[in-house]
Structure formats: C-alpha cells, structure tokens
CSV table of C-alpha atoms and ligand atoms in Angstrom, one decimal:
chain,number,residue,atom,x,y,z
A,259,MET,CA,-25.8,9.5,-14.3
A,260,TYR,CA,-22.7,7.2,-14.2
A,261,ARG,CA,-19.8,8.7,-16.0
A,262,VAL,CA,-16.4,7.2,-15.5
A,263,ASP,CA,-14.6,10.4,-16.7
A,264,SER,CA,-16.8,12.9,-14.7
A,265,SER,CA,-15.1,15.3,-12.3
A,266,LYS,CA,-17.9,14.7,-9.7
A,267,ALA,CA,-17.6,12.1,-7.1
A,268,GLU,CA,-21.2,11.0,-7.2
A,269,GLU,CA,-21.0,10.4,-11.0
A,270,PHE,CA,-17.7,8.5,-11.2
A,271,ILE,CA,-18.6,6.5,-8.0
A,272,HIS,CA,-22.2,6.2,-9.0
A,273,HIS,CA,-24.5,4.5,-6.4
A,274,GLY,CA,-26.9,3.3,-9.1
A,275,GLU,CA,-24.1,1.7,-11.1
A,276,ILE,CA,-22.8,0.0,-8.0
A,277,THR,CA,-26.2,-1.4,-6.9
A,278,ALA,CA,-26.9,-2.6,-10.5
A,279,SER,CA,-23.5,-4.3,-10.6
A,280,LEU,CA,-24.3,-6.1,-7.3
A,281,ALA,CA,-27.7,-7.2,-8.7
A,282,TYR,CA,-26.0,-8.3,-12.0
A,283,ALA,CA,-23.4,-10.4,-10.0
A,284,ALA,CA,-26.2,-12.0,-7.9
A,285,GLU,CA,-28.3,-12.9,-11.1
A,286,ASN,CA,-25.2,-14.4,-12.8
A,287,ALA,CA,-23.6,-16.2,-9.8
A,288,GLY,CA,-24.4,-19.6,-11.5
A,289,ASN,CA,-23.7,-18.5,-15.1
A,290,ARG,CA,-20.7,-20.7,-15.8
A,291,PRO,CA,-20.2,-19.7,-19.5
A,292,LEU,CA,-20.1,-16.1,-18.4
A,293,LEU,CA,-17.6,-16.8,-15.6
A,294,GLU,CA,-15.5,-18.9,-17.9
A,295,SER,CA,-15.3,-16.0,-20.4
A,296,ILE,CA,-14.3,-13.6,-17.7
A,297,LEU,CA,-11.6,-15.9,-16.6
A,298,ARG,CA,-10.3,-16.3,-20.1
A,299,LYS,CA,-10.2,-12.5,-20.5
A,300,ALA,CA,-8.4,-12.2,-17.2
A,301,GLU,CA,-5.8,-14.7,-18.4
A,302,GLU,CA,-4.7,-12.1,-21.0
A,303,GLY,CA,-3.4,-10.0,-18.1
A,304,ARG,CA,-5.0,-6.9,-19.2
A,305,GLY,CA,-7.4,-6.5,-16.2
A,306,LEU,CA,-11.1,-6.6,-15.7
A,307,THR,CA,-14.0,-4.1,-15.4
A,308,HIS,CA,-15.6,-3.7,-12.0
A,309,ARG,CA,-18.6,-5.8,-13.0
A,310,GLU,CA,-16.5,-8.6,-14.2
A,311,ALA,CA,-14.4,-8.5,-11.1
A,312,LEU,CA,-17.5,-8.6,-8.8
A,313,LEU,CA,-18.8,-11.7,-10.6
A,314,LEU,CA,-15.5,-13.5,-9.9
A,315,LEU,CA,-15.5,-12.3,-6.3
A,316,ASP,CA,-19.0,-13.8,-5.8
A,317,THR,CA,-18.6,-17.1,-7.5
A,318,ARG,CA,-18.9,-20.1,-5.3
A,319,ASP,CA,-17.9,-22.6,-7.9
A,320,GLU,CA,-14.8,-24.4,-6.4
A,321,GLU,CA,-13.1,-25.2,-9.6
A,322,LEU,CA,-13.4,-21.7,-10.9
A,323,THR,CA,-12.2,-20.3,-7.6
A,324,GLU,CA,-9.1,-22.5,-7.8
A,325,ARG,CA,-8.4,-21.4,-11.3
A,326,MET,CA,-8.9,-17.8,-10.1
A,327,PHE,CA,-6.4,-18.2,-7.3
A,328,ALA,CA,-3.9,-19.9,-9.7
A,329,LEU,CA,-4.2,-17.1,-12.1
A,330,ALA,CA,-3.7,-14.4,-9.5
A,331,ARG,CA,-0.5,-16.3,-8.5
A,332,ARG,CA,0.7,-16.4,-12.1
A,333,ILE,CA,-0.1,-12.7,-12.8
A,334,LYS,CA,1.8,-11.7,-9.6
A,335,GLU,CA,4.9,-13.7,-10.5
A,336,HIS,CA,4.8,-12.5,-14.1
A,337,ILE,CA,4.6,-8.8,-13.2
A,338,TYR,CA,6.4,-8.5,-9.9
A,339,GLY,CA,8.6,-11.6,-9.7
A,340,ASN,CA,9.1,-12.8,-6.2
A,341,ARG,CA,10.2,-9.6,-4.5
A,342,ILE,CA,8.3,-8.1,-1.6
A,343,VAL,CA,8.9,-4.4,-1.0
A,344,MET,CA,9.3,-3.4,2.7
A,345,PHE,CA,8.2,-0.2,4.3
A,346,ALA,CA,7.3,1.2,7.7
A,347,PRO,CA,4.7,3.7,8.8
A,348,LEU,CA,5.8,6.8,10.8
A,349,TYR,CA,3.2,8.5,12.8
A,350,LEU,CA,3.9,12.2,13.2
A,351,SER,CA,0.9,13.4,15.2
A,352,ASN,CA,-2.4,12.0,16.5
A,353,TYR,CA,-4.1,15.4,16.8
A,354,CYS,CA,-7.2,15.2,14.7
A,355,VAL,CA,-10.3,17.4,14.3
A,356,ASN,CA,-12.4,14.7,12.6
A,357,GLY,CA,-14.9,12.3,14.1
A,358,CYS,CA,-14.3,9.0,12.3
A,359,VAL,CA,-16.1,6.6,14.5
A,360,TYR,CA,-13.7,3.7,13.7
A,361,CYS,CA,-10.5,5.4,14.6
A,362,PRO,CA,-9.1,6.1,18.1
A,363,TYR,CA,-7.7,9.4,17.0
A,364,HIS,CA,-11.2,10.9,16.6
A,365,LEU,CA,-11.6,14.3,18.2
A,366,LYS,CA,-13.8,13.2,21.1
A,367,ASN,CA,-11.5,10.4,22.3
A,368,LYS,CA,-10.2,11.7,25.7
A,369,HIS,CA,-8.4,8.4,26.6
A,370,ILE,CA,-5.4,8.7,24.5
A,371,PRO,CA,-2.5,11.1,25.1
A,372,ARG,CA,-2.3,13.5,22.1
A,373,ARG,CA,1.2,13.9,20.8
A,374,LYS,CA,3.0,15.6,17.9
A,375,LEU,CA,6.6,14.9,17.2
A,376,THR,CA,9.1,17.8,17.2
A,377,GLN,CA,11.7,17.9,14.5
A,378,GLU,CA,14.2,16.6,17.1
A,379,GLU,CA,11.8,13.7,17.9
A,380,ILE,CA,11.5,13.0,14.2
A,381,ARG,CA,15.2,12.7,14.1
A,382,ARG,CA,15.2,10.1,16.8
A,383,GLU,CA,12.4,8.1,15.1
A,384,VAL,CA,14.1,8.1,11.8
A,385,THR,CA,17.4,7.2,13.2
A,386,ALA,CA,15.7,4.2,14.9
A,387,LEU,CA,14.0,3.3,11.7
A,388,GLN,CA,17.3,3.5,9.8
A,389,ASP,CA,19.0,1.4,12.4
A,390,MET,CA,16.3,-1.2,11.7
A,391,GLY,CA,17.2,-1.2,8.1
A,392,HIS,CA,14.2,0.7,6.6
A,393,LYS,CA,14.6,2.8,3.5
A,394,ARG,CA,10.9,3.6,2.7
A,395,LEU,CA,8.4,5.3,5.0
A,396,ALA,CA,4.7,6.1,4.9
A,397,LEU,CA,4.1,9.3,6.9
A,398,GLU,CA,0.8,9.3,8.9
A,399,ALA,CA,-0.8,12.3,10.6
A,400,GLY,CA,-4.3,13.2,11.7
A,401,GLU,CA,-6.1,16.2,10.2
A,402,ASP,CA,-5.6,19.3,12.3
A,403,PRO,CA,-4.9,22.6,10.5
A,404,ARG,CA,-3.6,24.2,13.7
A,405,ASN,CA,-1.4,21.4,15.1
A,406,ASN,CA,-0.5,19.7,11.8
A,407,PRO,CA,-0.5,22.3,9.1
A,408,LEU,CA,1.0,21.5,5.7
A,409,GLU,CA,4.1,23.5,6.7
A,410,TYR,CA,4.7,21.0,9.5
A,411,ILE,CA,4.4,18.1,7.2
A,412,LEU,CA,6.8,19.6,4.6
A,413,GLU,CA,9.3,20.5,7.3
A,414,SER,CA,9.1,16.9,8.6
A,415,ILE,CA,9.7,15.5,5.1
A,416,ASP,CA,12.9,17.7,4.7
A,417,THR,CA,14.1,16.5,8.1
A,418,ILE,CA,13.5,12.8,7.2
A,419,TYR,CA,15.4,13.1,3.9
A,420,SER,CA,18.3,14.9,5.5
A,421,ILE,CA,19.1,12.3,8.1
A,422,ARG,CA,22.0,10.0,7.5
A,423,HIS,CA,22.9,7.6,10.3
A,424,ARG,CA,25.7,5.2,9.7
A,425,ASN,CA,24.8,3.7,6.3
A,426,GLY,CA,21.2,4.5,6.8
A,427,ALA,CA,19.0,6.7,4.6
A,428,ILE,CA,15.3,7.1,4.0
A,429,ARG,CA,15.1,7.1,0.2
A,430,ARG,CA,11.4,7.4,-0.3
A,431,VAL,CA,8.7,9.1,1.8
A,432,ASN,CA,5.2,8.3,1.0
A,433,VAL,CA,2.5,10.5,2.6
A,434,ASN,CA,-0.8,9.7,4.0
A,435,ILE,CA,-2.5,12.9,5.1
A,436,ALA,CA,-5.9,14.4,4.8
A,437,ALA,CA,-7.5,15.5,1.5
A,438,THR,CA,-6.3,18.9,0.6
A,439,THR,CA,-6.1,21.6,-2.2
A,440,VAL,CA,-4.4,21.3,-5.6
A,441,GLU,CA,-1.9,23.9,-4.5
A,442,ASN,CA,-1.0,21.9,-1.4
A,443,TYR,CA,-0.5,18.8,-3.5
A,444,ARG,CA,1.8,20.7,-5.7
A,445,ARG,CA,3.9,21.6,-2.6
A,446,LEU,CA,3.9,18.0,-1.5
A,447,ARG,CA,5.2,17.0,-5.0
A,448,ASP,CA,7.9,19.7,-4.8
A,449,ALA,CA,8.9,18.3,-1.5
A,450,GLY,CA,9.8,15.0,-3.3
A,451,ILE,CA,7.2,12.7,-1.9
A,452,GLY,CA,6.8,9.2,-3.4
A,453,THR,CA,3.2,8.1,-3.4
A,454,TYR,CA,0.3,10.2,-1.9
A,455,ILE,CA,-1.9,7.8,-0.1
A,456,LEU,CA,-5.5,8.4,1.0
A,457,PHE,CA,-8.0,5.8,1.9
A,458,GLN,CA,-11.6,6.3,1.0
A,459,GLU,CA,-12.7,4.2,4.0
A,460,THR,CA,-16.0,3.5,2.3
A,461,TYR,CA,-17.4,4.5,-1.1
A,462,ASP,CA,-21.0,4.2,0.2
A,463,LYS,CA,-22.0,7.8,0.6
A,464,ALA,CA,-24.7,7.2,3.2
A,465,ALA,CA,-22.5,5.0,5.3
A,466,TYR,CA,-19.6,7.4,4.8
A,467,GLU,CA,-21.6,10.3,6.2
A,468,ALA,CA,-22.7,8.2,9.2
A,469,LEU,CA,-19.1,7.1,9.9
A,470,HIS,CA,-17.7,10.6,9.5
A,471,PRO,CA,-20.3,12.7,11.4
A,472,THR,CA,-18.0,15.8,12.1
A,473,GLY,CA,-15.0,17.6,10.9
A,474,PRO,CA,-13.7,18.4,7.3
A,475,LYS,CA,-13.5,14.7,6.4
A,476,SER,CA,-17.3,14.5,6.6
A,477,ASP,CA,-17.5,16.1,3.1
A,478,TYR,CA,-17.8,12.9,0.9
A,479,ALA,CA,-17.3,14.7,-2.4
A,480,TYR,CA,-14.2,16.6,-1.3
A,481,HIS,CA,-12.6,13.4,0.0
A,482,THR,CA,-13.6,11.3,-2.9
A,483,GLU,CA,-12.2,13.8,-5.5
A,484,ALA,CA,-9.0,14.2,-3.6
A,485,MET,CA,-7.0,12.0,-6.0
A,486,ASP,CA,-8.1,14.1,-8.9
A,487,ARG,CA,-6.7,17.2,-7.2
A,488,ALA,CA,-3.5,15.3,-6.3
A,489,MET,CA,-3.1,14.5,-10.0
A,490,GLN,CA,-3.8,18.0,-11.1
A,491,GLY,CA,-1.1,19.1,-8.6
A,492,GLY,CA,1.4,16.9,-10.4
A,493,ILE,CA,1.5,13.8,-8.1
A,494,ASP,CA,1.3,10.9,-10.5
A,495,ASP,CA,1.6,8.1,-8.0
A,496,VAL,CA,-1.4,7.8,-5.8
A,497,GLY,CA,-2.5,5.1,-3.4
A,498,ILE,CA,-6.1,4.3,-2.7
A,499,GLY,CA,-7.8,1.8,-0.3
A,500,VAL,CA,-10.9,1.2,1.7
A,501,LEU,CA,-11.3,0.0,5.3
A,502,PHE,CA,-12.9,-3.4,4.5
A,503,GLY,CA,-15.6,-4.2,7.1
A,504,LEU,CA,-17.0,-0.7,7.7
A,505,THR,CA,-19.9,-1.5,5.4
A,506,ASP,CA,-20.7,-4.1,2.8
A,507,CYS,CA,-17.4,-5.1,1.4
A,508,ARG,CA,-18.8,-5.9,-2.0
A,509,TYR,CA,-19.9,-2.3,-2.4
A,510,ASP,CA,-16.5,-1.0,-1.4
A,511,PHE,CA,-14.8,-3.5,-3.7
A,512,THR,CA,-16.7,-2.2,-6.6
A,513,GLY,CA,-16.2,1.4,-5.7
A,514,LEU,CA,-12.5,0.8,-5.4
A,515,LEU,CA,-12.3,-0.6,-8.9
A,516,MET,CA,-14.5,2.2,-10.2
A,517,HIS,CA,-12.2,4.8,-8.6
A,518,ALA,CA,-9.2,3.0,-10.4
A,519,GLU,CA,-11.1,3.1,-13.7
A,520,HIS,CA,-11.9,6.8,-13.2
A,521,LEU,CA,-8.2,7.8,-12.7
A,522,GLU,CA,-7.1,5.7,-15.7
A,523,ALA,CA,-9.9,7.2,-17.9
A,524,VAL,CA,-9.1,10.8,-16.9
A,525,TYR,CA,-5.4,10.9,-16.3
A,526,GLY,CA,-4.2,7.8,-18.3
A,527,VAL,CA,-2.8,6.2,-15.2
A,528,GLY,CA,-4.6,4.2,-12.5
A,529,PRO,CA,-3.6,4.1,-8.8
A,530,HIS,CA,0.0,3.1,-8.1
A,531,THR,CA,-1.0,1.1,-5.1
A,532,ILE,CA,-4.2,-0.3,-3.4
A,533,SER,CA,-4.2,-1.0,0.3
A,534,VAL,CA,-6.5,-3.6,1.8
A,535,PRO,CA,-6.9,-2.9,5.5
A,536,ARG,CA,-9.6,-4.7,7.5
A,537,ILE,CA,-11.4,-3.3,10.5
A,538,CYS,CA,-9.6,-4.3,13.7
A,539,PRO,CA,-9.5,-3.5,17.4
A,540,ALA,CA,-8.1,-0.3,18.8
A,541,ASP,CA,-8.7,2.0,21.8
A,542,ASP,CA,-12.2,3.3,22.1
A,543,ILE,CA,-13.4,1.3,19.1
A,544,ASP,CA,-16.0,-1.4,19.5
A,545,THR,CA,-15.5,-3.8,16.6
A,546,ALA,CA,-18.8,-5.6,17.6
A,547,ALA,CA,-20.3,-2.5,16.2
A,548,PHE,CA,-19.1,-3.5,12.7
A,549,PRO,CA,-21.1,-6.6,11.6
A,550,ASN,CA,-19.6,-6.4,8.1
A,551,ALA,CA,-16.2,-7.7,9.3
A,552,VAL,CA,-14.5,-9.6,6.4
A,553,SER,CA,-13.6,-13.3,7.0
A,554,ASP,CA,-10.1,-14.7,6.1
A,555,GLU,CA,-11.7,-16.6,3.2
A,556,LEU,CA,-13.3,-13.6,1.7
A,557,PHE,CA,-10.2,-11.5,2.3
A,558,ARG,CA,-8.2,-13.9,0.3
A,559,ARG,CA,-10.7,-13.8,-2.5
A,560,ILE,CA,-10.7,-9.9,-2.5
A,561,VAL,CA,-6.9,-9.9,-2.8
A,562,ALA,CA,-6.9,-12.4,-5.6
A,563,VAL,CA,-9.6,-10.7,-7.7
A,564,LEU,CA,-8.0,-7.3,-7.2
A,565,ARG,CA,-4.7,-8.8,-8.5
A,566,ILE,CA,-6.5,-10.1,-11.5
A,567,ALA,CA,-8.6,-6.9,-12.1
A,568,VAL,CA,-5.7,-4.3,-11.8
A,569,PRO,CA,-2.6,-6.3,-12.5
A,570,TYR,CA,-0.3,-3.3,-12.6
A,571,THR,CA,-1.2,-1.8,-9.3
A,572,GLY,CA,0.9,-2.7,-6.3
A,573,MET,CA,-1.0,-4.1,-3.4
A,574,ILE,CA,-0.2,-3.5,0.3
A,575,VAL,CA,-1.0,-5.2,3.5
A,576,SER,CA,0.0,-3.9,6.9
A,577,THR,CA,0.8,-5.4,10.3
A,578,ARG,CA,-2.9,-5.2,11.1
A,579,GLU,CA,-2.8,-8.7,9.5
A,580,SER,CA,-1.4,-11.7,11.4
A,581,GLN,CA,1.6,-13.6,10.1
A,582,ARG,CA,-0.7,-16.4,8.9
A,583,SER,CA,-3.0,-14.1,7.1
A,584,ARG,CA,-0.1,-12.2,5.5
A,585,GLU,CA,1.3,-15.5,4.3
A,586,GLN,CA,-1.8,-16.4,2.6
A,587,VAL,CA,-2.3,-13.2,0.7
A,588,LEU,CA,1.4,-12.7,-0.3
A,589,GLU,CA,1.2,-15.4,-2.9
A,590,LEU,CA,-2.1,-14.1,-4.2
A,591,GLY,CA,-1.1,-10.7,-5.1
A,592,ILE,CA,0.4,-8.6,-2.3
A,593,SER,CA,3.6,-6.8,-3.4
A,594,GLN,CA,4.4,-4.6,-0.4
A,595,ILE,CA,4.2,-5.1,3.3
A,596,SER,CA,5.2,-3.2,6.4
A,597,GLY,CA,7.5,-4.7,9.0
A,598,GLY,CA,8.4,-4.0,12.6
A,599,SER,CA,5.7,-1.3,12.6
A,600,ARG,CA,4.8,0.9,15.6
A,601,THR,CA,1.4,2.5,15.0
A,602,GLY,CA,1.6,5.1,17.8
A,603,VAL,CA,3.3,8.4,17.8
A,604,GLY,CA,7.0,8.1,18.9
A,605,GLY,CA,6.9,4.3,18.9
A,606,TYR,CA,10.2,3.6,17.3
A,607,ALA,CA,12.5,5.6,19.5
A,608,ALA,CA,10.6,4.3,22.6
A,609,GLY,CA,11.8,0.8,21.8
A,610,GLU,CA,10.4,-2.7,21.8
A,611,GLU,CA,9.0,-2.7,25.3
A,612,GLU,CA,7.2,0.6,25.3
A,613,ALA,CA,5.6,0.7,21.9
A,614,SER,CA,3.3,3.7,22.6
A,615,HIS,CA,0.4,1.2,22.7
A,616,ALA,CA,-1.8,3.8,24.5
A,617,SER,CA,-1.7,6.0,21.5
A,618,ALA,CA,-1.7,3.4,18.7
A,619,GLN,CA,-4.1,4.0,15.8
A,620,PHE,CA,-4.7,0.2,15.5
A,621,ASP,CA,-3.5,-3.0,17.2
A,622,VAL,CA,-0.7,-4.6,15.4
A,623,SER,CA,-1.3,-8.4,14.9
A,624,ASP,CA,2.1,-9.1,13.3
A,625,THR,CA,4.4,-7.9,16.1
A,626,ARG,CA,7.6,-9.5,14.7
A,627,THR,CA,10.8,-7.4,14.3
A,628,LEU,CA,11.9,-6.4,10.8
A,629,ASP,CA,14.8,-8.9,11.1
A,630,GLN,CA,12.2,-11.7,11.8
A,631,ILE,CA,10.1,-10.7,8.9
A,632,VAL,CA,13.0,-10.5,6.5
A,633,GLY,CA,14.1,-14.0,7.7
A,634,TRP,CA,10.5,-15.3,7.3
A,635,LEU,CA,10.2,-14.0,3.8
A,636,VAL,CA,13.5,-15.5,2.8
A,637,GLY,CA,12.4,-18.8,4.2
A,638,LEU,CA,9.3,-18.6,2.0
A,639,GLY,CA,11.4,-18.0,-1.0
A,640,TYR,CA,10.6,-14.3,-1.4
A,641,ILE,CA,13.2,-11.6,-1.9
A,642,PRO,CA,12.6,-8.9,0.8
A,643,SER,CA,13.3,-5.7,-1.1
A,644,PHE,CA,14.2,-2.2,0.2
A,645,CYS,CA,14.2,-0.9,-3.3
A,646,THR,CA,13.1,2.7,-4.0
A,647,ALA,CA,14.5,3.0,-7.5
A,648,CYS,CA,11.5,3.9,-9.7
A,649,TYR,CA,10.6,7.3,-8.3
A,650,ARG,CA,14.3,8.2,-8.0
A,651,GLU,CA,14.8,7.3,-11.7
A,652,GLY,CA,11.6,9.2,-12.7
A,653,ARG,CA,9.7,6.0,-13.4
A,654,THR,CA,6.4,7.3,-12.0
A,655,GLY,CA,2.9,7.6,-13.3
A,656,ASP,CA,2.4,6.5,-16.9
A,657,ARG,CA,6.2,5.8,-17.4
A,658,PHE,CA,5.9,3.2,-14.6
A,659,MET,CA,2.7,1.8,-16.0
A,660,GLN,CA,4.1,1.4,-19.5
A,661,LEU,CA,7.0,-0.6,-18.3
A,662,ALA,CA,4.7,-2.7,-16.0
A,663,LYS,CA,2.3,-3.3,-18.9
A,664,GLN,CA,5.1,-4.5,-21.1
A,665,GLY,CA,6.1,-7.0,-18.4
A,666,LYS,CA,9.5,-5.2,-18.0
A,667,ILE,CA,9.3,-3.8,-14.5
A,668,ALA,CA,10.4,-7.2,-13.0
A,669,ASP,CA,13.7,-6.7,-14.9
A,670,CYS,CA,14.4,-3.8,-12.6
A,671,CYS,CA,12.7,-5.1,-9.5
A,672,SER,CA,14.7,-8.4,-9.2
A,673,PRO,CA,18.3,-7.0,-9.3
A,674,ASN,CA,17.2,-4.0,-7.2
A,675,ALA,CA,15.7,-6.4,-4.6
A,676,LEU,CA,19.0,-8.4,-4.5
A,677,MET,CA,21.1,-5.3,-4.1
A,678,THR,CA,19.0,-3.7,-1.4
A,679,LEU,CA,18.7,-7.0,0.5
A,680,LYS,CA,22.5,-7.3,0.4
A,681,GLU,CA,22.7,-3.8,1.9
A,682,TYR,CA,20.3,-4.9,4.6
A,683,LEU,CA,22.1,-8.1,5.3
A,684,THR,CA,25.5,-6.4,5.5
A,685,ASP,CA,24.4,-3.5,7.8
A,686,TYR,CA,21.4,-4.7,9.9
A,687,ALA,CA,20.6,-8.5,9.9
A,688,SER,CA,21.1,-11.1,12.6
A,689,GLU,CA,23.5,-13.8,11.7
A,690,ALA,CA,20.8,-16.4,11.0
A,691,THR,CA,19.0,-14.0,8.6
A,692,ARG,CA,22.3,-13.0,7.1
A,693,ARG,CA,23.2,-16.6,6.2
A,694,ALA,CA,19.8,-17.5,4.8
A,695,GLY,CA,19.7,-14.2,2.9
A,696,GLU,CA,23.1,-14.7,1.3
A,697,GLU,CA,22.1,-18.2,0.1
A,698,LEU,CA,19.0,-16.7,-1.4
A,699,ILE,CA,20.9,-14.0,-3.1
A,700,ALA,CA,23.4,-16.6,-4.7
A,701,ARG,CA,20.4,-18.6,-6.0
A,702,GLU,CA,18.4,-15.7,-7.2
A,703,LEU,CA,21.3,-14.0,-8.9
A,704,LEU,CA,21.6,-17.1,-11.3
A,705,ARG,CA,17.8,-16.7,-12.1
A,706,LEU,CA,18.2,-13.2,-13.6
A,707,PRO,CA,17.3,-13.7,-17.2
A,708,ASN,CA,19.5,-10.9,-18.7
A,709,GLU,CA,23.1,-11.8,-18.8
A,710,ARG,CA,24.4,-8.3,-18.7
A,711,VAL,CA,22.1,-7.3,-15.8
A,712,ARG,CA,23.3,-10.5,-14.0
A,713,GLU,CA,27.0,-9.5,-14.5
A,714,ILE,CA,26.4,-5.9,-13.3
A,715,THR,CA,24.5,-7.1,-10.3
A,716,ALA,CA,27.2,-9.5,-9.3
A,717,ARG,CA,29.7,-6.7,-9.5
A,718,ARG,CA,27.5,-4.4,-7.5
A,719,LEU,CA,26.8,-7.1,-4.8
A,720,LYS,CA,30.6,-7.4,-4.4
A,721,ALA,CA,31.0,-3.5,-4.1
A,722,ILE,CA,28.2,-3.4,-1.4
A,723,ALA,CA,30.1,-6.1,0.6
A,724,GLU,CA,33.1,-3.8,0.3
A,725,GLY,CA,31.2,-0.8,1.7
A,726,GLU,CA,29.6,1.0,-1.4
A,727,ARG,CA,25.8,1.7,-1.3
A,728,ASP,CA,22.8,2.8,-3.2
A,729,PHE,CA,23.0,1.1,-6.6
A,730,ARG,CA,20.0,0.8,-8.7
A,731,PHE,CA,18.6,-0.1,-12.1
B,920,SF4,FE1,-8.4,11.5,12.1
B,920,SF4,FE2,-7.7,9.9,10.1
B,920,SF4,FE3,-8.3,8.8,12.4
B,920,SF4,FE4,-10.2,10.0,11.0
B,920,SF4,S1,-9.0,8.1,10.4
B,920,SF4,S2,-10.0,10.3,13.2
B,920,SF4,S3,-9.0,11.6,9.9
B,920,SF4,S4,-6.6,10.2,12.0
B,921,SF4,FE1,9.3,-0.9,-6.9
B,921,SF4,FE2,10.5,0.1,-9.1
B,921,SF4,FE3,12.0,-1.0,-7.1
B,921,SF4,FE4,10.4,-2.6,-8.7
B,921,SF4,S1,12.2,-1.4,-9.4
B,921,SF4,S2,10.6,-2.6,-6.4
B,921,SF4,S3,8.6,-1.2,-9.0
B,921,SF4,S4,10.7,0.8,-6.9
C-alpha cells in the first residue's frame, strides 16, 4: 500500500502509485482544463504533487509549455535571485566493492588504476582547489569498508577544514558516500558536514536490482531508506538525485518527487538539493546499452517542472553537461553548478594537462577553468557565488526552509554572493574576469532592496578590497 509517511522504501516509493500516476498522466495528456488548473496552482509558488508535476512534464501543448517555462524562470528569480552557487567535487578514492553497471569504479573494472588519496595528497588537492578560488566541496568516494572506512572520511574532512593557503579556506564540505547507519550519520554530522548527498540512481526496484547486481548497494531498501537514517542521525540537509537515462526517466522523475514528499511528511523538511545528472560516457561503460537516454529537450522540461514542483529545493548540474546545456537549464531552475571539475582521484594537483582521465568517474563535457566559468556567468548576468553562509549560521533544515518559503532567503543570498564574488575577484580572477565582475558588483549592489543591507554590503566590499575576508549575512 502507498503511504507517504511509511518507514519502508517500498511503501513510500510505491510501484503501484508510480504506475498509476504514469497512466493518469497519459490519460489526461490532452485535458487542458486540468493542466490549466495545475499551472494556476503552481503559480502560487507552493509546489505540486508528483502526479500534477508528471502531467506538466508530459504535456505537448506548446502554449502551456511556454507558460510552464516562464513560470519556472519567475519562481527561480523570486526565491534565489540571480546568484549561482559554485562548488567542486573532490574524489578521495575510487576503490569500490559494488557492481554498478553504469560506473567505471565498479569492482570488476580492471582497466582503471585504483587510488586512494593520503592525507598529504588531500592537502595538495585542497591547496590546488583553494588556489582556484573554491570554498565549497563535495567529497566523493566509492564504497569500500576496508579501503575507505568512515574513519578515513572523517579524518579527510578534518584535514580539509584545517587547510589555509593564502586567503583560501574550504568553508563547507558536502559528502557523497555510500548509505550507512544512523550512528555513522551522527558522526558525519559531528564532523561538521554541510549536505549529505546520495543519489538513488533509479527508483524502479527491478531496474535497480539489475543495475546493482553485487555489493552492499544492491540492497534497494537499505539504499532508499538512507535519507531517513541520515535525518535520524541529525543531518537535516540532504541531497537526492537520480541518474536520468538508466531507465524510464518519467518513472524516476515521479519517484524523486515522492521521495521529497516522504521526507517532508515525516521530518517536516524536504531535500535541500536535487541533482539532475544524465547518463554519459566513461571508461568501460557502453552508453549504447542505455536506450532511455534523456534528450536535451526533455532535460529542460525535467528541470523546469522540478523547479515548479519543489520551489525551495536547490538544484544542481555538474560538468557532465556541456556549456550550452548548462546555459539552457540555468535560467529554468538550476541554482548550483560545479566548475573547473576533475572527476578522477588526484586530478587537481595533477594540473590541467594530466587530469587523471584514466581514472575519471565520468567524462566532463564542460572543461572550462573556474575563471572561465565565472567570467561566463558574469557575462550572462548571473552572480557567481562562493557563499557558504547558511550552514555556518545554523540556517539548515526547517530553519532554512522557513526562510525560503517566506521568500526571504534571497535577502541573504544576494549580498553574500556579491561579497564572496569580490573575494574571488580580488584573490584569484584573471584581469578580464575581474573587470567584468567589478562592474557586475557595482550594478547589483544598487539593486539590493534593503537600504541597511546595501550600506553594510558596500562597507564590507571595501573591507574585502583592503584585505579582510569571510563576511556573511
Ligand atoms: Fe561504486 Fe558509487 Fe561507482 Fe557504484 S556508483 S561503482 S557505488 S563509486
Ligand atoms: Fe546558499 Fe544560504 Fe548562501 Fe543563499 S545565503 S547562497 S542559500 S548558503
């Protein structure tokens, strides 16, 4: 039976409810009055149910589609303003005991060199990341209790937070590691992590079991219930996602929203972020084996409808996506992107030329440097933001959601974006990016609606130019 507040994976991600929703969407694809009423509800900015969202995703009515895209743009602008938060992944280890058929780190792949960073190597990676200008990382590691035990992850987090190179500092470490126990989530929380990220890959149990034939990750229920254990362990910012293209993306789209509804129903707070990766090439992975690959057009619709359905959840795209594709989805709802990423172990200290391609988890489509990405965002009128303020100010979980729901989070995001961009421009940017960025800051400062915030921000921008760092609202 479908129960949104059940503790059992197969009840809150209920196969029957998903297939009934898919059938309902197919039956009502031409039901214009119903679609109109869903759009009207969406315009109130309080989100949609998974069924309503699926109907919007499926509509082929051009006029309704245009209205849907326009609404996604408006919601994004209203809640997040025009800042785009920057982060970088840091791969600690590609040892993995699982058999995920779409990932080159799977146990049986003998082509790739296996590698795990020592604490000294982590120092070198983090120094390189700080010298690029990054302040926010997402730690990535395969599942391997012998090579990558939790103690190794915790020690690595300590190392990362302790490094100060020139004006650099990593101020927020998000963690993407395998599903674990409540006790281990408590230890991660105590280590001061930002968001705990775990992708479901697919919510379709039969497909999940076929795609994960061996290893601890093959347990669908344990994996699907991981976010419940994370919340019980005191982590209140969790990031979910699927790998679109593994199976029917409409099934996974529905499951993703049901997962968000479940977390909201049980813990009073939905996911902090949703990531939207698509299947792409990598070593030992034959993408032709995945006939459900998602087209650019469908990808845009997915992003826009998610933006409308869960307005207060940040949305992330990585460098898997090309510059063109990222540009298209930024305006429709994406609020966070990675930049200058290396997706292999040890890729940052190895430098531009030798990017550890042989051990990359996936091929990077957007290969630009962080400076180029910052310059590009500025050119498009976005404020690239290195802000990490919320979790450091205790604005996590429901405290964050309350502010977001009152439409107040942008009051913090915009000045914080300007101040952290100023730090970036002062410490790391090329001359061209610096000039364009300074012009943007001057313009955007005048647009801050609150006079007092504007004055304080102006003073702090001056202090940053004179050498002070790390201001935040
Ligand atoms: Fe291991 Fe994760 Fe890759 Fe699966 S997706 S093989 S768990 S690193
Ligand atoms: Fe993110 Fe909070 Fe900073 Fe806004 S103020 S960019 S929500 S950390």
